[in-house]
CSV table of C-alpha atoms in Angstrom, one decimal:
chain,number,residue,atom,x,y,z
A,53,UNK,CA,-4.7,-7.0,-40.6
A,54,UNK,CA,-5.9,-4.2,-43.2
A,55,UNK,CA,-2.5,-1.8,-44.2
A,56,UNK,CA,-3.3,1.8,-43.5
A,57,UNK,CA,-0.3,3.8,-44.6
A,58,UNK,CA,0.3,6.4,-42.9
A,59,UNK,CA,3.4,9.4,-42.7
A,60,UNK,CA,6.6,8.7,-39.8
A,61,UNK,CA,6.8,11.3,-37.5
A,62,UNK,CA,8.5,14.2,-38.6
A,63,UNK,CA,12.0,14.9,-37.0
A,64,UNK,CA,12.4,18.3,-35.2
A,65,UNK,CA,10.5,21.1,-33.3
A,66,UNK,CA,7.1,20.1,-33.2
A,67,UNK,CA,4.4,18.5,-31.3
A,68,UNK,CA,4.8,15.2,-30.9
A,69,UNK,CA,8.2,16.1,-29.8
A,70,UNK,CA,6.9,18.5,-26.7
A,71,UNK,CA,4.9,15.9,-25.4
A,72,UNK,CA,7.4,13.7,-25.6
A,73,UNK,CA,9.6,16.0,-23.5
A,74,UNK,CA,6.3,17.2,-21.8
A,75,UNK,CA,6.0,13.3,-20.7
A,76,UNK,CA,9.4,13.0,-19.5
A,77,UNK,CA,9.7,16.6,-17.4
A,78,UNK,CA,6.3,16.1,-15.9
A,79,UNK,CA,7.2,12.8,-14.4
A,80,UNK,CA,10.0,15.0,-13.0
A,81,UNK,CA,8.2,17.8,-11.6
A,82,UNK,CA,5.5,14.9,-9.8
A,83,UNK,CA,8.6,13.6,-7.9
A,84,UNK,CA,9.8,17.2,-7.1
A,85,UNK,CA,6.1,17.6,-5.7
A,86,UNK,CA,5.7,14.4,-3.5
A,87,UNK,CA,9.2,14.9,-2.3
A,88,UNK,CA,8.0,18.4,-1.1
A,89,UNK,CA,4.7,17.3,-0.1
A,90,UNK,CA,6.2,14.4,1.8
A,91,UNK,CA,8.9,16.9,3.5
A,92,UNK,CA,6.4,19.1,4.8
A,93,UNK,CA,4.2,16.6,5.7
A,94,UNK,CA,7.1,15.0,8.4
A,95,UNK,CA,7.3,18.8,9.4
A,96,UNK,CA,4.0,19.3,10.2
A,97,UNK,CA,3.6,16.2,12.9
A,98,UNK,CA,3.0,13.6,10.4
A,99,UNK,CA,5.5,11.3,12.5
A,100,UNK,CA,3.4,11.0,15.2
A,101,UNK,CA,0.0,11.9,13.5
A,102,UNK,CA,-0.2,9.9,10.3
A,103,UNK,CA,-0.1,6.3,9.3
A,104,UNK,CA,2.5,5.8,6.3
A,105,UNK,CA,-0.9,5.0,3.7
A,106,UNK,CA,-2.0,8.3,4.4
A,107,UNK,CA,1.0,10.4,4.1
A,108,UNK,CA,1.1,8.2,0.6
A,109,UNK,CA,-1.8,9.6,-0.5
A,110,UNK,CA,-1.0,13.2,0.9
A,111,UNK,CA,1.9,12.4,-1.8
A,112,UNK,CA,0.2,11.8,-4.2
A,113,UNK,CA,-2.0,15.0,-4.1
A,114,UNK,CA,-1.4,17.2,-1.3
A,115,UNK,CA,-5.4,17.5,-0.8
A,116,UNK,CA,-7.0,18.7,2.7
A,117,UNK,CA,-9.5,15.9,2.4
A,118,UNK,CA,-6.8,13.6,2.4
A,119,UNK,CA,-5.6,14.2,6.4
A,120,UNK,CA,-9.0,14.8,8.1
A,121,UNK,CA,-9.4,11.3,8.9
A,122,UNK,CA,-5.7,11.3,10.4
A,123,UNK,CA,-4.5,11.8,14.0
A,124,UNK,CA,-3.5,15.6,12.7
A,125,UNK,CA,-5.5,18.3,15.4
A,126,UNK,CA,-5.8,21.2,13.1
A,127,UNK,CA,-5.4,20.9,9.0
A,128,UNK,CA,-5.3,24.7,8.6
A,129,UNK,CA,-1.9,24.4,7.8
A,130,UNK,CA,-2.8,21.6,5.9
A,131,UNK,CA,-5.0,23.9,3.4
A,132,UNK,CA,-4.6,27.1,2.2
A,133,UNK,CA,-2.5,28.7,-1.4
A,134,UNK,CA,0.7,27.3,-1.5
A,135,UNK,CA,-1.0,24.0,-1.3
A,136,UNK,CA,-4.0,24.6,-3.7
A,137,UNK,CA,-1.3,25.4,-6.0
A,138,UNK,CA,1.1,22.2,-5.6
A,139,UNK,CA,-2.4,20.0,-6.0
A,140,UNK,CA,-3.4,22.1,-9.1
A,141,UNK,CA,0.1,21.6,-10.4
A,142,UNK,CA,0.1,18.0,-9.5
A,143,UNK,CA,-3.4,17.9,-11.0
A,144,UNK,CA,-2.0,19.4,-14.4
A,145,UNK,CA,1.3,17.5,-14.9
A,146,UNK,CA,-0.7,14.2,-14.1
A,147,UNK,CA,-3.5,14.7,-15.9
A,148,UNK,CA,-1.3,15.9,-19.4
A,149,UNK,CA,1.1,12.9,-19.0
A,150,UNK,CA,-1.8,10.3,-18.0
A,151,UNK,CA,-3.8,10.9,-20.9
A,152,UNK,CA,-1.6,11.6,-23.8
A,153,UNK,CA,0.2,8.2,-22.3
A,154,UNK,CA,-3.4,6.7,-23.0
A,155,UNK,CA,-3.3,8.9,-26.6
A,156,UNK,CA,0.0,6.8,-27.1
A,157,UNK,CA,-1.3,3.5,-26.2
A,158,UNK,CA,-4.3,3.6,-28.3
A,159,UNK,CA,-2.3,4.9,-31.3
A,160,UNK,CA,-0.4,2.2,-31.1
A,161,UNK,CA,-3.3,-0.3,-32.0
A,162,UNK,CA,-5.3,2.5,-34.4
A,163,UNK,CA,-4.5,3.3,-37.9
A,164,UNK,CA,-7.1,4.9,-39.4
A,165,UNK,CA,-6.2,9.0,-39.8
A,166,UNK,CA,-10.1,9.9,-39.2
A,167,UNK,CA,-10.3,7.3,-36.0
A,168,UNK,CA,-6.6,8.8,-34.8
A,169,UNK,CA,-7.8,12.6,-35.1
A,170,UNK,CA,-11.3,11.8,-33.9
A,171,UNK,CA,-9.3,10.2,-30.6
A,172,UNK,CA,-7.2,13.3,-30.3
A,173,UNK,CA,-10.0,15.5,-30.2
A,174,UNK,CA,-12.2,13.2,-27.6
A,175,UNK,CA,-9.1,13.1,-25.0
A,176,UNK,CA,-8.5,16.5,-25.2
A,177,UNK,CA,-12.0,17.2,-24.4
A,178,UNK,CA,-11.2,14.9,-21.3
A,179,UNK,CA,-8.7,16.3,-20.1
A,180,UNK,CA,-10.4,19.9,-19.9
A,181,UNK,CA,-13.2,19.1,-18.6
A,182,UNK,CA,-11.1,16.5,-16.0
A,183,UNK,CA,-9.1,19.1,-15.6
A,184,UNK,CA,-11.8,21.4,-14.6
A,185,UNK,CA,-13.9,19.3,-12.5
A,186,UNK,CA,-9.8,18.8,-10.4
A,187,UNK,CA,-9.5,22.2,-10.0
A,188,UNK,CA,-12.7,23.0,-8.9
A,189,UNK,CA,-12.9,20.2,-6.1
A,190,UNK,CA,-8.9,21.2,-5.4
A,191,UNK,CA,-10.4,24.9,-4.7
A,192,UNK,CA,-13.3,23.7,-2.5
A,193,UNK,CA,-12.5,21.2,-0.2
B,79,UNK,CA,9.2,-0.5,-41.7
B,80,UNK,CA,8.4,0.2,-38.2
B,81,UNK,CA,5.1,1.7,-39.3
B,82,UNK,CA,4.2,-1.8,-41.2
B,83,UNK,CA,3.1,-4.1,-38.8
B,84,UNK,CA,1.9,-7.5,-39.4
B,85,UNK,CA,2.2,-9.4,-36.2
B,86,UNK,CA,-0.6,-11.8,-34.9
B,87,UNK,CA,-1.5,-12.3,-31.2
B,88,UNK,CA,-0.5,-15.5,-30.7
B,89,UNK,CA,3.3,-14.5,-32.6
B,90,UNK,CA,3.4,-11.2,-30.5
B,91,UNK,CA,2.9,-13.2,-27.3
B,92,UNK,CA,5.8,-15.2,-28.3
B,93,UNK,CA,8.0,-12.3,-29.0
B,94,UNK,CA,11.3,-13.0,-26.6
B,95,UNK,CA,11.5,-9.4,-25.4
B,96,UNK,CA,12.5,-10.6,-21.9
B,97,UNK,CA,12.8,-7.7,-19.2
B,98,UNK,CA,12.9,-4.4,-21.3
B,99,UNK,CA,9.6,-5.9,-22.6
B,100,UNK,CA,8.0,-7.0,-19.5
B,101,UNK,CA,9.1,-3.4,-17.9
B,102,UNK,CA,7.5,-1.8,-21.1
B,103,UNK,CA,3.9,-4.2,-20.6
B,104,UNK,CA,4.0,-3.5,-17.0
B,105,UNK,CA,4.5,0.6,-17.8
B,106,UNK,CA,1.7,0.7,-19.9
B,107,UNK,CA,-1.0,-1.7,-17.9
B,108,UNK,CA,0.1,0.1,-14.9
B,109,UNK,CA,-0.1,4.0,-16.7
B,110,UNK,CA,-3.6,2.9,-18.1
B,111,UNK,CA,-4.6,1.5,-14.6
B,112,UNK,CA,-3.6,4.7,-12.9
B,113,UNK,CA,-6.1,7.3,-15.5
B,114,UNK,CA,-8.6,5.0,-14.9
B,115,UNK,CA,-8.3,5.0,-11.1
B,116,UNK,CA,-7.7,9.1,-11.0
B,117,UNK,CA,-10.3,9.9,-13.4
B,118,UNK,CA,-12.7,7.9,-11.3
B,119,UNK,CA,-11.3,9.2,-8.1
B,120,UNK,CA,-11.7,12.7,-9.2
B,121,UNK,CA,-15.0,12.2,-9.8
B,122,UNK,CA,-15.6,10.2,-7.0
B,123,UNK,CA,-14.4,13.2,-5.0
B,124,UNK,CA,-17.0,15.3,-7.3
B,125,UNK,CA,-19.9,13.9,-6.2
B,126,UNK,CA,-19.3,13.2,-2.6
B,127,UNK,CA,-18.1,16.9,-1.5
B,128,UNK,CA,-18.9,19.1,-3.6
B,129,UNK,CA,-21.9,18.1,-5.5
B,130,UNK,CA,-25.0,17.1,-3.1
B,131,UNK,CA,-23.3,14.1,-1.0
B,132,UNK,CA,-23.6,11.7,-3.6
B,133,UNK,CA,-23.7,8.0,-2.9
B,134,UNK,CA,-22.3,7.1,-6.3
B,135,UNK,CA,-18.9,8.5,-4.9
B,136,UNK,CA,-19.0,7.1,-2.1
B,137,UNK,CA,-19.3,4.0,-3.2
B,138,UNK,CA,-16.5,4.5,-5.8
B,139,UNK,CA,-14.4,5.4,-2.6
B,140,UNK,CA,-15.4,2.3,-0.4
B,141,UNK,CA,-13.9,0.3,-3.9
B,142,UNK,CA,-10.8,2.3,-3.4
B,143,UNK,CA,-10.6,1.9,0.4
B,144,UNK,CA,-10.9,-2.1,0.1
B,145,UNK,CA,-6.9,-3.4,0.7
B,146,UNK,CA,-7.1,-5.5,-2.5
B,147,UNK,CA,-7.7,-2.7,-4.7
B,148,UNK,CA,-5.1,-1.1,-2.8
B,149,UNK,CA,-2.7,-3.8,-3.1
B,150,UNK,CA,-3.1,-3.7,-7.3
B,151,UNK,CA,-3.2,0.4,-7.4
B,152,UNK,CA,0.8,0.5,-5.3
B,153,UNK,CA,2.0,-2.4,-7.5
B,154,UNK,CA,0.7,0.1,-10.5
B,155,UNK,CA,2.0,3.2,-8.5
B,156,UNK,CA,5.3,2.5,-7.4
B,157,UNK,CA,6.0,0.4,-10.6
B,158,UNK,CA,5.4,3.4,-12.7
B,159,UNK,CA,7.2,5.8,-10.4
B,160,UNK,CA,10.0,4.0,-10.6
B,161,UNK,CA,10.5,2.4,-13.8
B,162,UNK,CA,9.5,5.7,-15.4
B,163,UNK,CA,12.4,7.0,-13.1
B,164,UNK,CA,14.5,4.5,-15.3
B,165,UNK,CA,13.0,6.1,-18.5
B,166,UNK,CA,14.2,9.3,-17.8
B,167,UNK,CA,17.5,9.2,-16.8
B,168,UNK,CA,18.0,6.6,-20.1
B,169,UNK,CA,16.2,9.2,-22.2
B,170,UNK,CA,17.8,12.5,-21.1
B,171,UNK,CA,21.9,10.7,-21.0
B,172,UNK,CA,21.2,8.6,-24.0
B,173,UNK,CA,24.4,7.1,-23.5
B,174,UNK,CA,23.5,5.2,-20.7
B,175,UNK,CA,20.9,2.9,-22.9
B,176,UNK,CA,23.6,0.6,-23.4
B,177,UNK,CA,23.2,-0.8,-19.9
B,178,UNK,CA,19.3,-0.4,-19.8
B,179,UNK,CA,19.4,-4.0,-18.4
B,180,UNK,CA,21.2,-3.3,-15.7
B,181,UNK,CA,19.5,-0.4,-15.1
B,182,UNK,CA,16.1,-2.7,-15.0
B,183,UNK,CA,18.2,-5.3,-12.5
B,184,UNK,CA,18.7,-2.3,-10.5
B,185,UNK,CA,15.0,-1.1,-11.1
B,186,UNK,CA,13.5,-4.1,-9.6
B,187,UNK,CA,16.0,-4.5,-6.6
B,188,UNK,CA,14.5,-1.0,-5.5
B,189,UNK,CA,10.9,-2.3,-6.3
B,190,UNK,CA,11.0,-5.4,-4.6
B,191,UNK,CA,12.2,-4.6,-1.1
B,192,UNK,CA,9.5,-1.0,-1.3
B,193,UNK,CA,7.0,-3.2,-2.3
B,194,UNK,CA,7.6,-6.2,-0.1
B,195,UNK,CA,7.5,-4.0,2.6
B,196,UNK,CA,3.8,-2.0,2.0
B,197,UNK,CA,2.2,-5.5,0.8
B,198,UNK,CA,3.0,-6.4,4.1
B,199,UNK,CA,2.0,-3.8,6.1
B,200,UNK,CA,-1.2,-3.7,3.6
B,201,UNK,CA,-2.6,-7.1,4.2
B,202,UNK,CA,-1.4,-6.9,7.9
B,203,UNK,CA,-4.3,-4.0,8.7
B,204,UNK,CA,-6.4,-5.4,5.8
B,205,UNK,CA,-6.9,-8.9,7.9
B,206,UNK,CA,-7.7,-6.6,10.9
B,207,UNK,CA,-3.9,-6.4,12.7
């Protein structure tokens, strides 16, 4: 395998070292947000109403869409700010941690600078645009 | 130099790692699995509401809905939920790394049983129960 030598990662303030935390308090505030999704899910009649796969993936992103095809009568309460905002949330801290874990995993097996900064670049085009297209179907449905 | 690396396939298949290393293969195969799976499902969700009832996303979606792919995508969930759970509490009290082994003993004694339980029920209702 060709040697590319390139800098260690600097120590300190910087970057690399906010998504790291980023990483690590995001994965936090997604089990703070399926705890509360789940909670007000068993509030709101999923007992009776839901089977345990779909209050999964009301979980996983508290999304209107995700309960019509439930037992649930009315999904007003279902829909509305407060839960636009825990899916645009959820939407956010998954989409920062998912990709710059892909960033991570691909650096790992890339060494050329130009490749490295060109991948940078082409993820965070993803996730804007991802992150776009998620808030705009998380507003509409 | 950890930066220096000049390790074959075949040698790093070899590697005895043992279960930190198979918790840190699973994490990433799992993390990777799950971008793929949301990016797609996003879209997927795209083109079926919102933009002119596309078949493309439904079709995505009827992949989704199958109870194999379902079976891979909550091995890949809960996985990652929970060993990442493991990866935060060792990061953030760095003095509990010296038992990260037990922590993965304990990591996969909360898996299992979760796990156990949902491939049940999934294959149950996927062979029509």
């Amino acid at each position: 395998m060709k040697e590319h030598p390139r800098t260690a990662p600097q120590k300190g303030f910087n970057f690399d070292y906010l998504m790291w935390l980023f990483t690590r308090l995001s994965a936090l505030g997604m089990y703070l947000i399926a705890i509360v999704g789940v909670t007000a899910a068993l509030l709101m009649s999923a007992r009776q109403n839901m089977s345990v796969a779909d209050l999964m993936r009301w979980a996983f992103m508290p999304n209107p869409n995700h309960v019509v095809n439930t037992n649930i009568p009315n999904v007003d309460t279902w829909k509305g700010i407060f839960w636009n905002v825990m899916g645009i949330l959820m939407l956010l801290f998954a989409g920062g941690h998912g990709l710059h874990g892909l960033l991570n995993v691909l650096e790992d097996y890339i060494s050329r600078t130009w490749v490295r900064n060109l991948l940078r670049g082409l993820v965070l085009v993803v996730w804007v645009v991802m992150s776009a297209i998620g808030i705009y179907v998380i507003l509409t449905s | 130099m950890g930066l220096k690396r000049n390790v074959g396939l075949m040698e790093g298949l070899r590697y005895q790692g043992k279960g930190p290393m198979l918790t840190y293969y699973l994490h990433r195969i799992s993390g990777l699995s799950i971008v793929i799976f949301v990016a797609l499902h996003i879209l997927a969700g795209y083109l079926s509401n919102q933009a002119w009832g596309s078949s493309t996303g439904l079709f995505i979606n009827s992949i989704y809905e199958s109870w194999i792919f379902q079976i891979y995508i909550f091995f890949c969930a809960l996985f990652h939920a929970i060993n990442g759970l493991r990866i935060v509490i060792l990061d953030l009290w760095p003095k509990l790394i010296e038992y990260q082994r037990e922590a993965i003993w304990i990591e996969w004694l909360v898996f299992l049983p979760i796990y156990s339980i949902a491939l049940f029920v999934i294959i149950r209702s996927g062979l029509g129960g």
